[in-house]
Short mmCIF file of C-alpha atoms in Angstrom, two decimals:
data_model
loop_
_atom_site.label_atom_id
_atom_site.label_comp_id
_atom_site.label_asym_id
_atom_site.label_seq_id
_atom_site.Cartn_x
_atom_site.Cartn_y
_atom_site.Cartn_z
CA MET B 1265 -24.96 18.20 -16.75
CA PRO B 1266 -24.82 21.27 -19.03
CA PHE B 1267 -27.34 21.65 -21.83
CA ALA B 1268 -26.10 21.14 -25.38
CA ASP B 1269 -26.78 24.76 -26.32
CA GLU B 1270 -24.55 25.90 -23.46
CA LEU B 1271 -21.59 24.08 -25.01
CA ILE B 1272 -21.96 23.82 -28.79
CA SER B 1273 -24.31 26.62 -29.80
CA ARG B 1274 -24.99 28.75 -32.86
CA HIS B 1275 -22.37 31.12 -31.49
CA THR B 1276 -19.90 28.22 -31.56
CA VAL B 1277 -20.76 27.64 -35.23
CA GLN B 1278 -20.20 31.33 -35.97
CA ASN B 1279 -16.78 31.28 -34.31
CA LEU B 1280 -15.82 28.14 -36.19
CA THR B 1281 -16.98 29.63 -39.48
CA HIS B 1282 -14.99 32.85 -38.93
CA ALA B 1283 -11.85 30.89 -38.01
CA ILE B 1284 -12.05 28.60 -41.04
CA ARG B 1285 -12.87 31.47 -43.41
CA ALA B 1286 -9.74 33.29 -42.23
CA ALA B 1287 -7.64 30.15 -42.76
CA ALA B 1288 -9.24 29.14 -46.09
CA PRO B 1289 -10.69 32.30 -47.69
CA ASP B 1290 -11.59 30.53 -50.93
CA ALA B 1291 -13.80 27.91 -49.25
CA GLY B 1292 -17.53 28.47 -49.64
CA LEU B 1293 -18.45 27.07 -46.20
CA THR B 1294 -22.02 26.42 -47.29
CA ALA B 1295 -22.30 23.32 -45.09
CA LEU B 1296 -21.20 25.27 -42.01
CA HIS B 1297 -23.76 27.98 -42.76
CA ALA B 1298 -26.44 25.32 -43.08
CA ALA B 1299 -25.31 23.71 -39.82
CA ALA B 1300 -26.02 26.93 -37.96
CA ARG B 1301 -29.69 26.54 -38.93
CA GLN B 1302 -29.84 22.78 -38.25
CA ILE B 1303 -28.15 22.58 -34.86
CA GLY B 1304 -31.06 23.70 -32.67
CA PRO B 1305 -32.91 20.44 -31.85
CA LEU B 1306 -29.82 18.19 -31.70
CA PRO B 1307 -28.21 16.72 -28.55
CA LEU B 1308 -24.58 17.46 -27.86
CA ARG B 1309 -22.77 14.66 -29.65
CA GLN B 1310 -24.96 15.01 -32.72
CA ARG B 1311 -24.10 18.71 -32.79
CA ALA B 1312 -20.40 17.85 -32.78
CA ASP B 1313 -20.95 15.29 -35.54
CA LEU B 1314 -22.94 17.77 -37.64
CA LEU B 1315 -20.11 20.31 -37.49
CA ARG B 1316 -17.49 17.64 -38.18
CA ASP B 1317 -19.33 16.57 -41.32
CA ALA B 1318 -19.81 20.18 -42.38
CA LEU B 1319 -16.07 20.79 -42.11
CA LEU B 1320 -15.29 17.69 -44.16
CA THR B 1321 -17.77 18.83 -46.82
CA ASP B 1322 -16.57 22.43 -46.95
CA LEU B 1323 -12.87 21.48 -46.92
CA PRO B 1324 -12.52 18.70 -49.52
CA GLY B 1325 -9.18 17.27 -50.49
CA ASP B 1326 -6.57 15.15 -48.78
CA TYR B 1327 -5.59 14.96 -45.13
CA ALA B 1328 -2.58 17.25 -45.56
CA THR B 1329 -4.79 20.06 -46.93
CA LEU B 1330 -7.20 19.82 -44.01
CA ALA B 1331 -4.39 19.67 -41.45
CA ARG B 1332 -2.75 22.73 -43.00
CA THR B 1333 -6.03 24.68 -42.77
CA VAL B 1334 -6.51 23.66 -39.14
CA ARG B 1335 -2.98 24.70 -38.21
CA THR B 1336 -3.47 28.05 -39.95
CA ALA B 1337 -6.66 28.64 -37.96
CA ARG B 1338 -4.84 27.61 -34.79
CA ASP B 1339 -2.09 30.15 -35.39
CA ASN B 1340 -4.20 33.09 -36.60
CA ALA B 1341 -7.75 32.95 -35.21
CA ALA B 1342 -8.24 34.05 -31.62
CA GLN B 1343 -11.68 32.39 -31.45
CA PHE B 1344 -10.25 29.00 -32.42
CA THR B 1345 -10.71 27.47 -28.98
CA GLY B 1346 -13.37 26.01 -26.69
CA TRP B 1347 -16.08 23.59 -27.76
CA LEU B 1348 -15.53 24.09 -31.48
CA ILE B 1349 -12.33 22.06 -31.01
CA TRP B 1350 -14.40 18.87 -30.63
CA PRO B 1351 -15.72 18.87 -34.25
CA VAL B 1352 -12.41 20.17 -35.59
CA THR B 1353 -10.37 17.38 -34.04
CA SER B 1354 -13.02 14.86 -35.06
CA ALA B 1355 -12.73 16.04 -38.65
CA VAL B 1356 -8.94 15.69 -38.49
CA ALA B 1357 -9.19 12.13 -37.16
CA THR B 1358 -11.90 11.14 -39.65
CA ARG B 1359 -9.99 12.42 -42.69
CA ALA B 1360 -6.83 10.65 -41.51
CA VAL B 1361 -8.70 7.35 -41.18
CA GLN B 1362 -10.38 7.81 -44.57
CA GLU B 1363 -6.98 8.33 -46.18
CA ASP B 1364 -5.66 5.21 -44.42
CA GLU B 1365 -2.02 6.23 -44.69
CA THR B 1366 0.52 5.88 -41.91
CA ALA B 1367 1.77 9.45 -42.36
CA ALA B 1368 -1.74 10.88 -42.02
CA PHE B 1369 -2.50 8.76 -38.95
CA ASP B 1370 0.71 9.76 -37.21
CA ASP B 1371 0.29 13.45 -38.03
CA ALA B 1372 -3.30 13.35 -36.77
CA MET B 1373 -2.03 12.03 -33.43
CA VAL B 1374 0.43 14.95 -33.28
CA LEU B 1375 -2.24 17.50 -34.20
CA LEU B 1376 -4.72 16.17 -31.65
CA ALA B 1377 -2.11 16.41 -28.91
CA ASP B 1378 -1.34 19.96 -30.01
CA LEU B 1379 -5.00 21.05 -29.92
CA THR B 1380 -6.11 19.28 -26.75
CA GLY B 1381 -5.24 22.20 -24.48
CA ARG B 1382 -7.83 24.35 -26.26
CA LEU B 1383 -10.62 22.06 -25.00
CA SER B 1384 -9.83 18.36 -25.34
CA SER B 1385 -9.13 15.91 -28.14
CA GLU B 1386 -10.46 13.03 -26.02
CA PHE B 1387 -13.49 12.46 -28.25
CA ALA B 1388 -11.62 12.60 -31.56
CA VAL B 1389 -8.86 10.18 -30.59
CA ARG B 1390 -11.49 7.46 -30.33
CA THR B 1391 -11.68 7.40 -34.13
CA LEU B 1392 -7.96 6.69 -34.36
CA LEU B 1393 -8.11 4.09 -31.58
CA ARG B 1394 -10.92 2.26 -33.38
CA HIS B 1395 -8.96 2.30 -36.65
CA ASP B 1396 -5.60 1.05 -35.35
CA LEU B 1397 -5.55 0.49 -31.61
CA ASP B 1398 -1.98 -0.74 -31.34
CA ARG B 1399 -0.48 2.09 -33.39
CA ALA B 1400 -2.41 4.69 -31.40
CA LEU B 1401 -1.49 3.12 -28.05
CA ASN B 1402 2.18 3.03 -29.01
CA THR B 1403 2.14 6.79 -29.57
CA ILE B 1404 0.12 7.43 -26.43
CA VAL B 1405 2.44 5.38 -24.19
CA SER B 1406 5.73 6.50 -25.73
CA ASP B 1407 4.90 10.19 -26.35
CA TRP B 1408 1.73 11.45 -24.69
CA THR B 1409 2.27 9.99 -21.22
CA ARG B 1410 5.74 11.54 -21.16
CA SER B 1411 4.72 14.96 -22.45
CA ALA B 1412 5.67 18.05 -20.46
CA ASP B 1413 2.11 19.29 -21.01
CA PRO B 1414 -0.39 18.01 -18.39
CA ASP B 1415 -3.23 18.45 -20.92
CA VAL B 1416 -1.55 15.90 -23.19
CA ARG B 1417 -0.82 13.52 -20.31
CA ARG B 1418 -4.48 13.73 -19.26
CA LEU B 1419 -5.51 13.10 -22.88
CA ALA B 1420 -3.53 9.83 -22.74
CA SER B 1421 -5.71 8.58 -19.89
CA GLU B 1422 -9.02 10.29 -20.64
CA GLY B 1423 -9.11 9.58 -24.36
CA THR B 1424 -8.62 5.85 -23.78
CA ARG B 1425 -11.23 5.43 -21.02
CA PRO B 1426 -13.47 2.43 -21.72
CA TYR B 1427 -16.67 4.34 -20.94
CA LEU B 1428 -15.77 7.98 -21.62
CA PRO B 1429 -18.97 10.06 -21.29
CA TRP B 1430 -20.40 11.46 -24.56
CA ALA B 1431 -17.86 9.47 -26.58
CA VAL B 1432 -18.20 6.53 -28.94
CA ARG B 1433 -17.03 3.19 -27.57
CA VAL B 1434 -13.79 1.57 -28.68
CA PRO B 1435 -14.69 -2.15 -28.85
CA GLN B 1436 -11.06 -3.28 -28.90
CA ILE B 1437 -10.45 -1.64 -25.51
CA LEU B 1438 -13.53 -3.30 -24.05
CA THR B 1439 -12.49 -6.77 -25.23
CA ARG B 1440 -8.75 -6.61 -24.40
CA PRO B 1441 -8.38 -6.60 -20.61
CA GLY B 1442 -5.41 -4.52 -19.56
CA ALA B 1443 -4.71 -2.93 -22.97
CA THR B 1444 -4.65 0.54 -21.42
CA VAL B 1445 -3.01 -0.39 -18.09
CA PRO B 1446 0.51 0.63 -19.31
CA ILE B 1447 -0.85 4.18 -19.74
CA LEU B 1448 -2.16 4.22 -16.18
CA ASP B 1449 1.03 2.68 -14.82
CA THR B 1450 2.96 5.65 -16.21
CA LEU B 1451 0.54 8.28 -14.91
CA TYR B 1452 -0.79 7.17 -11.52
CA ARG B 1453 1.91 9.16 -9.70
CA ASP B 1454 1.67 12.16 -12.01
CA GLU B 1455 2.36 15.52 -10.38
CA SER B 1456 -0.95 16.93 -11.68
CA GLU B 1457 -4.18 16.24 -9.78
CA TYR B 1458 -5.97 16.85 -13.09
CA VAL B 1459 -4.15 13.89 -14.60
CA ARG B 1460 -4.47 11.65 -11.55
CA ARG B 1461 -8.23 12.23 -11.40
CA SER B 1462 -8.50 10.97 -14.98
CA VAL B 1463 -6.45 7.90 -14.06
CA ALA B 1464 -8.82 7.13 -11.18
CA ASN B 1465 -11.87 7.52 -13.43
CA HIS B 1466 -10.24 5.32 -16.06
CA LEU B 1467 -9.56 2.66 -13.43
CA ASN B 1468 -13.17 2.87 -12.29
CA ASP B 1469 -14.34 2.41 -15.91
CA LEU B 1470 -12.21 -0.73 -16.21
CA SER B 1471 -13.74 -2.16 -13.05
CA ARG B 1472 -17.13 -2.51 -14.76
CA ASP B 1473 -15.88 -5.37 -16.94
CA HIS B 1474 -12.54 -6.47 -15.51
CA PRO B 1475 -12.55 -6.15 -11.71
CA GLU B 1476 -9.65 -8.53 -11.15
CA VAL B 1477 -7.41 -6.58 -13.54
CA VAL B 1478 -8.27 -3.42 -11.62
CA VAL B 1479 -7.64 -4.94 -8.18
CA ASP B 1480 -4.32 -6.40 -9.33
CA THR B 1481 -3.28 -3.05 -10.81
CA ALA B 1482 -4.26 -1.14 -7.68
CA ARG B 1483 -2.39 -3.65 -5.51
CA ARG B 1484 0.80 -3.06 -7.51
CA TRP B 1485 0.42 0.69 -7.12
CA LEU B 1486 -0.08 0.43 -3.38
CA ASP B 1487 3.10 -1.64 -3.21
CA SER B 1488 4.95 1.36 -4.69
CA PRO B 1489 2.93 4.40 -3.59
CA ASP B 1490 3.53 8.06 -3.13
CA ALA B 1491 1.53 10.50 -1.02
CA THR B 1492 -1.40 10.56 -3.46
CA THR B 1493 -1.69 6.88 -4.39
CA GLU B 1494 -4.10 5.70 -1.71
CA ARG B 1495 -6.56 8.49 -2.45
CA LEU B 1496 -6.39 7.75 -6.19
CA VAL B 1497 -6.96 4.04 -5.60
CA ARG B 1498 -9.94 4.70 -3.34
CA HIS B 1499 -11.55 6.80 -6.06
CA GLY B 1500 -10.72 4.24 -8.74
CA LEU B 1501 -12.23 1.38 -6.74
CA ARG B 1502 -15.43 3.22 -5.79
CA THR B 1503 -17.73 1.13 -7.97
CA LEU B 1504 -16.22 -2.13 -6.76
CA ILE B 1505 -16.61 -0.96 -3.17
CA LYS B 1506 -20.29 -0.21 -3.78
CA ARG B 1507 -20.68 -3.66 -5.32
CA GLY B 1508 -19.11 -5.24 -2.24
CA HIS B 1509 -16.17 -6.71 -4.15
CA LEU B 1510 -14.16 -8.52 -1.47
CA GLY B 1511 -10.78 -8.10 -3.16
CA ALA B 1512 -11.22 -4.33 -3.47
CA LEU B 1513 -12.51 -4.05 0.09
CA GLU B 1514 -9.60 -5.99 1.57
CA LEU B 1515 -7.12 -3.97 -0.49
CA LEU B 1516 -8.41 -0.80 1.19
CA GLY B 1517 -8.30 -2.36 4.64
CA PHE B 1518 -11.96 -3.36 4.97
CA ALA B 1519 -11.47 -6.99 5.98
CA PRO B 1520 -14.34 -9.28 7.02
CA ALA B 1521 -15.49 -8.41 10.54
CA VAL B 1522 -17.55 -10.10 13.24
CA LEU B 1523 -20.47 -7.73 13.85
CA ASP B 1524 -23.81 -7.56 15.56
CA VAL B 1525 -26.06 -5.42 13.35
CA VAL B 1526 -29.46 -4.21 14.47
CA GLY B 1527 -31.33 -2.63 11.60
CA PRO B 1528 -31.90 -0.93 9.39
CA ARG B 1529 -34.96 0.40 11.19
CA LEU B 1530 -37.30 2.66 9.24
CA ASP B 1531 -39.35 5.48 10.75
CA ARG B 1532 -42.41 4.70 8.62
CA ASP B 1533 -43.98 1.78 6.79
CA VAL B 1534 -45.60 3.88 4.08
CA VAL B 1535 -43.71 6.65 2.28
CA PRO B 1536 -45.70 8.98 -0.01
CA LEU B 1537 -43.93 9.69 -3.28
CA GLY B 1538 -42.05 12.98 -2.89
CA GLU B 1539 -41.34 12.47 0.81
CA SER B 1540 -38.51 10.77 2.74
CA VAL B 1541 -37.85 7.76 4.93
CA GLN B 1542 -35.35 7.76 7.78
CA LEU B 1543 -33.20 4.72 8.41
CA THR B 1544 -31.20 3.99 11.57
CA ALA B 1545 -29.02 1.08 12.61
CA SER B 1546 -26.73 -0.03 15.43
CA ILE B 1547 -23.47 -1.82 14.66
CA ARG B 1548 -21.34 -3.49 17.35
CA ASN B 1549 -17.93 -5.07 16.84
CA VAL B 1550 -18.14 -8.41 18.64
CA GLY B 1551 -14.82 -9.64 17.29
CA ALA B 1552 -11.49 -9.81 19.10
CA SER B 1553 -9.73 -7.14 17.04
CA ALA B 1554 -10.45 -3.65 15.73
CA ALA B 1555 -12.68 -3.52 12.67
CA ARG B 1556 -12.45 -0.92 9.91
CA LEU B 1557 -15.86 -0.64 8.29
CA THR B 1558 -17.24 0.89 5.12
CA ILE B 1559 -20.98 1.18 5.61
CA ASP B 1560 -23.34 1.65 2.69
CA TYR B 1561 -27.07 1.30 2.29
CA ILE B 1562 -28.93 -0.20 -0.64
CA VAL B 1563 -32.32 1.03 -1.77
CA HIS B 1564 -34.13 -1.78 -3.56
CA HIS B 1565 -36.36 0.08 -6.00
CA ARG B 1566 -39.44 -1.50 -7.50
CA LYS B 1567 -39.33 -1.76 -11.29
CA ALA B 1568 -42.27 -1.60 -13.68
CA ASN B 1569 -42.45 -5.41 -13.80
CA GLY B 1570 -42.63 -5.67 -10.00
CA THR B 1571 -39.08 -6.93 -9.41
CA LEU B 1572 -36.58 -5.06 -7.25
CA THR B 1573 -33.26 -3.58 -8.32
CA GLY B 1574 -30.71 -2.19 -5.87
CA LYS B 1575 -28.85 1.10 -5.90
CA THR B 1576 -26.03 1.58 -3.39
CA PHE B 1577 -25.43 4.81 -1.47
CA LYS B 1578 -22.47 5.73 0.72
CA LEU B 1579 -23.33 6.01 4.41
CA ALA B 1580 -20.26 6.10 6.65
CA THR B 1581 -16.77 4.83 7.39
CA ARG B 1582 -15.99 3.74 10.95
CA THR B 1583 -13.27 1.96 12.92
CA LEU B 1584 -14.63 0.08 15.93
CA ALA B 1585 -12.57 -1.33 18.78
CA PRO B 1586 -13.61 -4.73 20.15
CA GLY B 1587 -16.96 -4.29 21.87
CA GLU B 1588 -17.48 -0.77 20.53
CA GLN B 1589 -20.82 0.22 19.03
CA THR B 1590 -21.78 2.91 16.55
CA GLU B 1591 -25.10 4.31 15.41
CA VAL B 1592 -25.81 5.36 11.83
CA MET B 1593 -28.70 7.35 10.44
CA ARG B 1594 -29.71 8.65 7.03
CA GLU B 1595 -32.78 10.25 5.52
CA HIS B 1596 -33.48 9.11 1.97
CA SER B 1597 -35.70 11.19 -0.29
CA PHE B 1598 -38.12 9.91 -2.90
CA ARG B 1599 -38.56 13.30 -4.47
CA PRO B 1600 -38.99 12.83 -8.25
CA ILE B 1601 -35.78 13.30 -10.23
CA THR B 1602 -35.04 13.17 -13.95
CA THR B 1603 -32.63 10.22 -13.68
CA ARG B 1604 -35.02 7.79 -11.97
CA ARG B 1605 -38.65 6.82 -12.30
CA TYR B 1606 -40.34 5.62 -9.12
CA TYR B 1607 -43.05 2.95 -9.17
CA PRO B 1608 -45.52 2.60 -6.27
CA GLY B 1609 -45.45 -0.64 -4.29
CA ARG B 1610 -43.13 -2.57 -2.03
CA HIS B 1611 -39.56 -1.31 -1.74
CA ALA B 1612 -36.78 -2.23 0.68
CA ILE B 1613 -33.60 -0.88 2.27
CA SER B 1614 -30.63 -2.89 3.53
CA LEU B 1615 -27.17 -2.15 4.87
CA GLN B 1616 -23.97 -3.33 3.22
CA ILE B 1617 -20.96 -3.47 5.56
CA ASN B 1618 -17.60 -4.52 4.13
CA GLY B 1619 -19.46 -6.12 1.27
CA VAL B 1620 -21.89 -8.11 3.42
CA GLU B 1621 -25.58 -7.22 3.07
CA SER B 1622 -27.93 -7.12 6.06
CA ASP B 1623 -31.55 -8.18 6.21
CA ARG B 1624 -33.93 -5.92 4.30
CA ALA B 1625 -36.46 -3.57 5.85
CA GLU B 1626 -39.50 -3.23 3.62
CA PHE B 1627 -41.84 -0.29 3.11
CA GLU B 1628 -44.55 0.82 0.75
CA LEU B 1629 -43.95 3.68 -1.67
CA ALA B 1630 -47.38 5.22 -2.13
CA PRO B 1631 -48.49 7.45 -4.99
CA THR B 1632 -49.47 10.96 -4.05
CA ASP B 1633 -53.11 11.89 -4.32
CA THR B 1634 -53.89 13.94 -7.38
CA PRO B 1635 -56.98 16.16 -7.62
#
């Protein structure tokens, strides 16, 4: 993940200040100048919020005045692009909501769609969704999903994702199962891979809270597919597959199978922190028909309180004829990483095949000796 100062930096503030000064030469821009000094220690979203608030302070007045300034900067400032668009669009959405007028809301939706190709308006549209979900969704479904611009069509899907990274949550989306499905229904066969990837990620977000809605939606799509639908569905169901959700597995052809599983076998009983353990297993299809298998492994990590919590990793996909056997192997590293803290003590590894977990093989994660 990029560092905040690689995306919204002091240079970004300078570009934004130059663009706004050219569009509104009488504005003092004291808040923007102060933001350039304050931005250093802040994480990314707080940087965007700081610049949004600076714009709203430096450009007082009604929504129409702010929108006119933004459009002037858009038309006349070459540097009016990139990551500075995030705070600009957020300021537009915030002022529209503060004004609480239909005309301002609708124009903000138009302006966000217009600016999204310069970076993305996906973060700013969350403000409008939180303010009036139904009005925003009506515009998104009727206009954005049918736009000739793939950036706008992607905005329709990406901006409404339940768990969009870096973005504020929209509680109404989280509590209304299927509210955004009409958007995805319009876009899942989009000609742009850029758009379809967003649809798959949106579907995967939905699966965290509403797996049955997701499986039902994916089933409908597979009943009316094109050449890209199966791939999109596989990506959209990835979390459910890792969780062993039977409906998702069967939808992708991973039906329950009659198997003889030997393993996982581990090459060591004690693994020093920073080193690896190798797991192997043998899987035989003892059923009467061919078996299509998705094979994962689960590392059951020890938590600080001594309990275990599992994390699933992809291992292999196989199709076995009756009586056929396959061998799987994987080396798993316990090298320290920033996204996980390892605790010494008993750990375990198991296989998960078509959603069914095997017996666990236990091992000891040992702390390294320190001088």
